[in-house]
Tab-separated table of C-alpha atoms in Angstrom:
chain	number	residue	atom	x	y	z
A	1376	UNK	CA	7.831	-10.658	-11.629
A	1377	UNK	CA	8.721	-13.639	-10.054
A	1378	UNK	CA	11.213	-14.741	-12.723
A	1379	UNK	CA	12.295	-10.603	-12.881
A	1380	UNK	CA	11.771	-10.747	-16.883
A	1381	UNK	CA	9.154	-8.270	-16.927
A	1382	UNK	CA	9.304	-6.975	-20.708
A	1383	UNK	CA	9.338	-3.138	-21.384
A	1384	UNK	CA	6.503	-3.796	-23.784
A	1385	UNK	CA	4.400	-5.060	-21.252
A	1386	UNK	CA	0.901	-3.598	-21.635
A	1387	UNK	CA	0.014	-3.513	-18.096
A	1388	UNK	CA	3.519	-1.813	-16.819
A	1389	UNK	CA	2.612	0.812	-19.383
A	1390	UNK	CA	-0.390	1.538	-18.101
A	1391	UNK	CA	0.947	1.910	-14.440
A	1392	UNK	CA	2.965	4.149	-14.876
A	1393	UNK	CA	1.147	6.268	-16.811
A	1394	UNK	CA	-1.887	6.342	-14.831
A	1395	UNK	CA	-0.425	6.619	-12.113
A	1396	UNK	CA	1.417	9.945	-13.101
A	1397	UNK	CA	-1.744	10.886	-14.128
A	1398	UNK	CA	-2.779	10.908	-10.707
A	1399	UNK	CA	0.080	12.743	-9.946
A	1400	UNK	CA	-0.628	15.508	-12.543
A	1401	UNK	CA	-4.559	15.453	-10.728
A	1402	UNK	CA	-2.334	16.599	-7.563
A	1403	UNK	CA	-0.940	18.906	-9.370
A	1404	UNK	CA	-3.406	20.389	-10.433
A	1405	UNK	CA	-4.853	20.936	-6.857
A	1406	UNK	CA	-1.853	22.570	-5.945
A	1407	UNK	CA	-2.148	25.326	-8.431
A	1408	UNK	CA	-5.736	26.188	-7.284
A	1409	UNK	CA	-5.646	29.857	-5.511
A	1410	UNK	CA	-9.157	29.086	-4.045
A	1411	UNK	CA	-7.755	25.224	-2.841
A	1412	UNK	CA	-7.747	25.169	1.088
A	1413	UNK	CA	-4.969	24.057	3.215
A	1414	UNK	CA	-6.832	20.832	3.511
A	1415	UNK	CA	-7.493	20.058	-0.128
A	1416	UNK	CA	-3.787	20.626	-0.756
A	1417	UNK	CA	-2.505	18.449	2.138
A	1418	UNK	CA	-4.638	15.934	0.537
A	1419	UNK	CA	-3.234	16.631	-2.939
A	1420	UNK	CA	-0.072	15.663	-1.419
A	1421	UNK	CA	-0.876	12.921	-0.052
A	1422	UNK	CA	-2.011	11.135	-3.208
A	1423	UNK	CA	0.788	12.443	-5.337
A	1424	UNK	CA	2.988	11.042	-2.241
A	1425	UNK	CA	1.019	7.472	-2.682
A	1426	UNK	CA	1.532	7.574	-5.785
A	1427	UNK	CA	5.306	8.129	-5.802
A	1428	UNK	CA	5.455	5.651	-3.462
A	1429	UNK	CA	3.288	2.746	-5.792
A	1430	UNK	CA	6.132	4.135	-8.086
A	1431	UNK	CA	8.960	3.665	-6.328
A	1432	UNK	CA	7.782	0.049	-5.477
A	1433	UNK	CA	8.096	-0.804	-9.617
A	1434	UNK	CA	10.638	1.289	-10.687
A	1435	UNK	CA	12.254	2.664	-7.576
A	1436	UNK	CA	14.295	6.009	-9.878
A	1437	UNK	CA	11.298	7.784	-10.919
A	1438	UNK	CA	11.460	11.451	-12.737
A	1439	UNK	CA	10.098	13.532	-9.703
A	1440	UNK	CA	7.302	16.128	-11.194
A	1441	UNK	CA	5.816	18.498	-8.744
A	1442	UNK	CA	3.306	21.124	-9.330
A	1443	UNK	CA	6.257	23.821	-10.732
A	1444	UNK	CA	6.852	21.292	-13.590
A	1445	UNK	CA	7.335	22.915	-16.889
A	1446	UNK	CA	6.396	19.876	-19.435
A	1447	UNK	CA	10.362	19.559	-20.252
A	1448	UNK	CA	11.663	16.221	-20.111
A	1449	UNK	CA	13.315	14.855	-16.828
A	1450	UNK	CA	15.676	12.523	-16.019
A	1451	UNK	CA	14.812	9.450	-12.572
A	1452	UNK	CA	15.577	10.838	-9.401
A	1453	UNK	CA	17.918	8.762	-6.957
A	1454	UNK	CA	16.082	6.463	-4.712
A	1455	UNK	CA	16.850	8.658	-1.820
A	1456	UNK	CA	15.195	11.709	-3.420
A	1457	UNK	CA	12.152	10.225	-3.973
A	1458	UNK	CA	11.411	8.393	-0.469
A	1459	UNK	CA	12.485	12.146	0.248
A	1460	UNK	CA	10.115	14.018	-1.576
A	1461	UNK	CA	7.298	11.468	-0.169
A	1462	UNK	CA	8.491	12.133	3.229
A	1463	UNK	CA	8.324	16.540	2.287
A	1464	UNK	CA	4.601	15.502	1.053
A	1465	UNK	CA	3.461	13.736	3.552
A	1466	UNK	CA	5.175	15.985	6.486
A	1467	UNK	CA	3.222	18.791	4.904
A	1468	UNK	CA	0.086	16.966	4.197
A	1469	UNK	CA	-0.127	15.804	7.928
A	1470	UNK	CA	0.313	19.122	8.891
A	1471	UNK	CA	-2.439	20.934	6.970
A	1472	UNK	CA	-5.077	18.084	6.792
A	1473	UNK	CA	-8.056	17.632	9.118
A	1474	UNK	CA	-8.134	15.097	11.014
A	1475	UNK	CA	-10.314	11.616	10.916
A	1476	UNK	CA	-14.075	11.844	12.515
A	1477	UNK	CA	-14.105	9.325	14.853
A	1478	UNK	CA	-17.773	9.337	15.356
A	1479	UNK	CA	-17.702	8.361	11.564
A	1480	UNK	CA	-14.873	6.178	10.106
A	1481	UNK	CA	-16.232	3.913	7.880
A	1482	UNK	CA	-16.835	7.281	5.916
A	1483	UNK	CA	-13.675	9.141	6.657
A	1484	UNK	CA	-10.817	6.623	6.544
A	1485	UNK	CA	-12.069	6.084	2.542
A	1486	UNK	CA	-10.855	10.107	2.609
A	1487	UNK	CA	-7.058	11.418	3.031
A	1488	UNK	CA	-6.894	12.428	6.291
A	1489	UNK	CA	-4.167	13.827	9.577
A	1490	UNK	CA	-3.300	9.864	10.345
A	1491	UNK	CA	-3.226	9.074	6.903
A	1492	UNK	CA	-0.385	10.865	6.256
A	1493	UNK	CA	1.170	9.342	9.581
A	1494	UNK	CA	0.658	5.814	9.138
A	1495	UNK	CA	2.095	6.339	5.523
A	1496	UNK	CA	5.187	8.431	6.926
A	1497	UNK	CA	5.785	5.349	9.016
A	1498	UNK	CA	5.961	3.016	6.629
A	1499	UNK	CA	8.368	5.552	4.759
A	1500	UNK	CA	10.430	6.128	7.489
A	1501	UNK	CA	11.052	2.325	8.155
A	1502	UNK	CA	11.790	2.225	4.220
A	1503	UNK	CA	14.509	4.851	4.503
A	1504	UNK	CA	16.227	2.498	8.054
A	1505	UNK	CA	14.842	5.584	10.641
A	1506	UNK	CA	12.894	2.954	12.798
A	1507	UNK	CA	13.127	5.601	15.486
A	1508	UNK	CA	11.034	8.266	13.476
A	1509	UNK	CA	8.567	5.120	12.247
A	1510	UNK	CA	7.772	4.354	15.822
A	1511	UNK	CA	7.035	7.660	16.884
A	1512	UNK	CA	4.376	7.737	14.087
A	1513	UNK	CA	3.147	4.728	14.741
A	1514	UNK	CA	2.626	5.051	18.632
A	1515	UNK	CA	1.479	8.131	18.005
A	1516	UNK	CA	-1.540	6.523	16.225
A	1517	UNK	CA	-1.622	3.707	18.265
A	1518	UNK	CA	-2.101	6.003	21.367
A	1519	UNK	CA	-4.612	8.281	19.997
A	1520	UNK	CA	-7.792	5.338	20.794
A	1521	UNK	CA	-9.006	6.110	17.161
A	1522	UNK	CA	-8.325	3.151	15.800
A	1523	UNK	CA	-8.381	-0.706	17.366
A	1524	UNK	CA	-7.308	-4.261	16.929
A	1525	UNK	CA	-10.320	-6.201	16.089
A	1526	UNK	CA	-11.157	-9.940	17.626
A	1527	UNK	CA	-12.379	-10.971	13.878
A	1528	UNK	CA	-10.357	-9.726	11.000
A	1529	UNK	CA	-12.744	-9.890	8.850
A	1530	UNK	CA	-14.693	-6.956	10.530
A	1531	UNK	CA	-11.705	-4.482	10.291
A	1532	UNK	CA	-13.611	-0.821	10.157
A	1533	UNK	CA	-11.777	0.353	13.770
A	1534	UNK	CA	-8.737	-1.077	12.090
A	1535	UNK	CA	-8.710	1.045	9.286
A	1536	UNK	CA	-6.805	3.950	8.810
A	1537	UNK	CA	-7.205	4.741	5.165
A	1538	UNK	CA	-8.613	2.559	2.101
A	1539	UNK	CA	-10.456	3.411	-0.988
A	1540	UNK	CA	-13.600	2.408	-1.515
A	1541	UNK	CA	-14.374	0.964	-4.704
A	1542	UNK	CA	-17.475	1.635	-6.988
A	1543	UNK	CA	-19.047	-1.154	-8.852
A	1544	UNK	CA	-20.894	1.060	-11.359
A	1545	UNK	CA	-16.787	2.055	-12.660
A	1546	UNK	CA	-15.612	-2.055	-12.150
A	1547	UNK	CA	-12.277	0.397	-10.704
A	1548	UNK	CA	-12.387	-2.867	-7.079
A	1549	UNK	CA	-11.467	-5.562	-9.302
A	1550	UNK	CA	-8.036	-6.857	-6.989
A	1551	UNK	CA	-10.864	-9.120	-5.120
A	1552	UNK	CA	-11.912	-10.851	-8.318
A	1553	UNK	CA	-8.121	-11.278	-9.365
A	1554	UNK	CA	-7.746	-12.676	-5.765
A	1555	UNK	CA	-10.053	-15.240	-6.306
A	1556	UNK	CA	-10.770	-18.355	-7.905
A	1557	UNK	CA	-13.228	-16.379	-9.860
A	1558	UNK	CA	-10.891	-15.078	-12.225
A	1559	UNK	CA	-9.103	-18.390	-12.742
A	1560	UNK	CA	-9.947	-18.443	-16.547
A	1561	UNK	CA	-8.576	-15.475	-16.822
A	1562	UNK	CA	-5.421	-14.061	-14.226
A	1563	UNK	CA	-6.159	-14.661	-10.767
A	1564	UNK	CA	-3.244	-15.145	-7.464
A	1565	UNK	CA	-3.474	-17.877	-5.203
A	1566	UNK	CA	-1.661	-17.884	-1.882
A	1567	UNK	CA	1.715	-18.990	-1.268
A	1568	UNK	CA	2.090	-22.475	0.140
A	1569	UNK	CA	4.454	-20.722	2.215
A	1570	UNK	CA	2.129	-17.748	3.528
A	1571	UNK	CA	-0.076	-20.064	4.127
A	1572	UNK	CA	1.146	-22.502	6.611
A	1573	UNK	CA	2.444	-19.396	9.279
A	1574	UNK	CA	-2.014	-19.595	10.152
A	1575	UNK	CA	-1.694	-21.847	12.888
A	1576	UNK	CA	-5.497	-24.016	13.298
A	1577	UNK	CA	-6.530	-21.603	16.113
A	1578	UNK	CA	-5.279	-18.118	14.515
A	1579	UNK	CA	-8.443	-15.763	13.936
A	1580	UNK	CA	-6.949	-14.859	10.577
A	1581	UNK	CA	-7.512	-18.100	8.913
A	1582	UNK	CA	-11.307	-16.491	8.248
A	1583	UNK	CA	-9.095	-14.148	6.135
A	1584	UNK	CA	-8.636	-17.759	3.705
A	1585	UNK	CA	-10.582	-19.831	1.462
A	1586	UNK	CA	-8.847	-22.747	3.269
A	1587	UNK	CA	-11.809	-25.117	2.988
A	1588	UNK	CA	-12.351	-24.130	-0.515
A	1589	UNK	CA	-8.947	-25.480	-1.856
A	1590	UNK	CA	-9.822	-29.061	-2.636
A	1591	UNK	CA	-12.169	-28.065	-5.379
A	1592	UNK	CA	-9.484	-25.219	-6.571
A	1593	UNK	CA	-6.585	-27.976	-7.125
A	1594	UNK	CA	-5.206	-27.335	-3.641
A	1595	UNK	CA	-5.159	-23.501	-4.540
A	1596	UNK	CA	-5.962	-21.397	-0.865
A	1597	UNK	CA	-7.071	-18.044	-1.866
A	1598	UNK	CA	-6.935	-14.939	-0.028
A	1599	UNK	CA	-11.243	-13.642	1.229
A	1600	UNK	CA	-9.639	-10.345	2.900
A	1601	UNK	CA	-11.331	-8.759	-0.094
A	1602	UNK	CA	-14.376	-8.733	-2.145
A	1603	UNK	CA	-14.528	-10.667	-5.070
A	1604	UNK	CA	-17.324	-8.181	-6.829
A	1605	UNK	CA	-16.038	-5.054	-8.443
A	1606	UNK	CA	-16.788	-3.185	-5.814
A	1607	UNK	CA	-13.967	-4.135	-3.390
A	1608	UNK	CA	-12.248	-1.779	-1.048
A	1609	UNK	CA	-8.318	-1.362	-1.199
A	1610	UNK	CA	-6.253	-1.036	2.004
A	1611	UNK	CA	-3.713	1.749	2.123
A	1612	UNK	CA	-3.354	1.576	5.808
A	1613	UNK	CA	-4.139	-0.190	9.318
A	1614	UNK	CA	-3.437	0.489	12.672
A	1615	UNK	CA	-1.635	-3.656	12.781
A	1616	UNK	CA	0.803	-2.740	10.819
A	1617	UNK	CA	1.860	0.350	13.087
A	1618	UNK	CA	1.662	-2.299	15.783
A	1619	UNK	CA	4.433	-3.975	14.004
A	1620	UNK	CA	6.250	-1.320	13.241
A	1621	UNK	CA	6.451	-0.054	16.815
A	1622	UNK	CA	7.647	-3.947	17.974
A	1623	UNK	CA	10.240	-2.855	15.100
A	1624	UNK	CA	11.358	0.454	16.916
A	1625	UNK	CA	11.733	-1.500	20.077
A	1626	UNK	CA	8.088	-1.715	21.930
A	1627	UNK	CA	7.759	-5.118	22.066
A	1628	UNK	CA	5.048	-5.090	24.050
A	1629	UNK	CA	3.083	-4.301	20.426
A	1630	UNK	CA	3.519	-7.561	19.124
A	1631	UNK	CA	2.191	-8.691	22.128
A	1632	UNK	CA	-0.896	-7.202	21.969
A	1633	UNK	CA	-1.035	-7.934	18.627
A	1634	UNK	CA	-0.649	-11.789	18.873
A	1635	UNK	CA	-3.119	-11.932	21.503
A	1636	UNK	CA	-5.816	-10.555	19.490
A	1637	UNK	CA	-4.940	-13.086	16.816
A	1638	UNK	CA	-4.031	-15.964	18.783
A	1639	UNK	CA	-0.399	-16.068	17.250
A	1640	UNK	CA	3.244	-16.323	18.347
A	1641	UNK	CA	5.375	-16.162	15.015
A	1642	UNK	CA	8.606	-14.422	14.468
A	1643	UNK	CA	7.897	-10.349	13.748
A	1644	UNK	CA	9.159	-10.900	10.512
A	1645	UNK	CA	6.379	-14.088	10.191
A	1646	UNK	CA	3.630	-11.518	11.863
A	1647	UNK	CA	4.346	-8.464	9.239
A	1648	UNK	CA	4.342	-11.387	6.606
A	1649	UNK	CA	0.917	-12.947	7.407
A	1650	UNK	CA	-0.761	-9.879	8.849
A	1651	UNK	CA	0.152	-7.540	5.775
A	1652	UNK	CA	-0.582	-9.913	3.156
A	1653	UNK	CA	-2.358	-8.518	-0.058
A	1654	UNK	CA	-1.811	-5.273	1.141
A	1655	UNK	CA	0.816	-4.143	-0.989
A	1656	UNK	CA	3.579	-4.016	1.070
A	1657	UNK	CA	5.125	-7.482	0.537
A	1658	UNK	CA	7.617	-6.112	-2.558
A	1659	UNK	CA	8.666	-3.491	-0.225
A	1660	UNK	CA	9.818	-5.598	2.238
A	1661	UNK	CA	11.295	-7.950	0.181
A	1662	UNK	CA	13.394	-5.193	-1.122
A	1663	UNK	CA	14.676	-4.475	2.559
A	1664	UNK	CA	15.614	-8.123	2.382
A	1665	UNK	CA	17.762	-7.670	-0.418
A	1666	UNK	CA	15.750	-8.221	-3.653
A	1667	UNK	CA	17.133	-5.861	-6.125
A	1668	UNK	CA	15.196	-6.345	-9.350
A	1669	UNK	CA	13.416	-3.221	-10.243
A	1670	UNK	CA	10.758	-3.282	-13.289
A	1671	UNK	CA	12.079	-1.799	-16.379
A	1672	UNK	CA	10.756	2.030	-17.869
A	1673	UNK	CA	8.112	1.627	-20.448
A	1674	UNK	CA	8.758	1.367	-23.747
A	1675	UNK	CA	6.999	3.962	-24.768
A	1676	UNK	CA	7.612	6.389	-22.019
A	1677	UNK	CA	11.300	5.614	-22.889
A	1678	UNK	CA	10.509	6.628	-26.195
A	1679	UNK	CA	8.509	9.657	-25.645
A	1680	UNK	CA	11.457	10.298	-22.461
A	1681	UNK	CA	14.919	9.192	-23.521
A	1682	UNK	CA	16.652	10.689	-20.332
A	1683	UNK	CA	14.052	7.397	-18.709
A	1684	UNK	CA	17.887	5.082	-18.372
């Protein structure tokens, strides 16, 4: 990926592409169930939108398959069409889903909610270049009072809007392990030097980086944002992102509020780089800055669907 040479026959690429479309198919099944509640349909559209967003990050142009799909080969939609599809799903999800349970955040933030849809809308509006709409969604979430920035970034229950809960029995939460030195014998990911360099000595986010362990890890610093067991949660949306989006939309006071909590004085761009590191937004941010590389369609999928070009 760094060298822009991901091969079309890469096995992980194939797993991701087919796995995401399996998730989309499951959402479409729910949408075709006559007895499904409005909330259930909204949750299905949220999951479908998030999945298409992951596909967009990797491939940009992908076939759009909704609940009316007739199993025929489809050509990839344009980038604008994919983002518009995602926005429509999120708008409808937000309108029909239940709100998050403020009295039980730890559990309800693991499920799609009205607030989760709003947070993802803010992100996608920003990707579309519509900072006005992005700022409105972000401010709606901040002003709701349901979420707050934590003085200790490692204690983030009140910050999280949406997360996927890991399950050790199913070993479906291994990303924390992959981002740690424990995976050195397999394939692990350390922090970039220029990311670590953004941390001042009194920045509260230092607790999320294994700086003290660098000496015994060949000089590499690893993230501690996720647990290293196979039940690590996966962050999808946090209120900190909404503060940054609101600031980018013109509300500079939100940047000041975030920096006061974090003991930081970075530029808005660097605050975003540091605050949202390892939360699956860096690649899309690089694209907004001019990155043009996109992954090739998996070889097997192109063989099945010759319209994938």
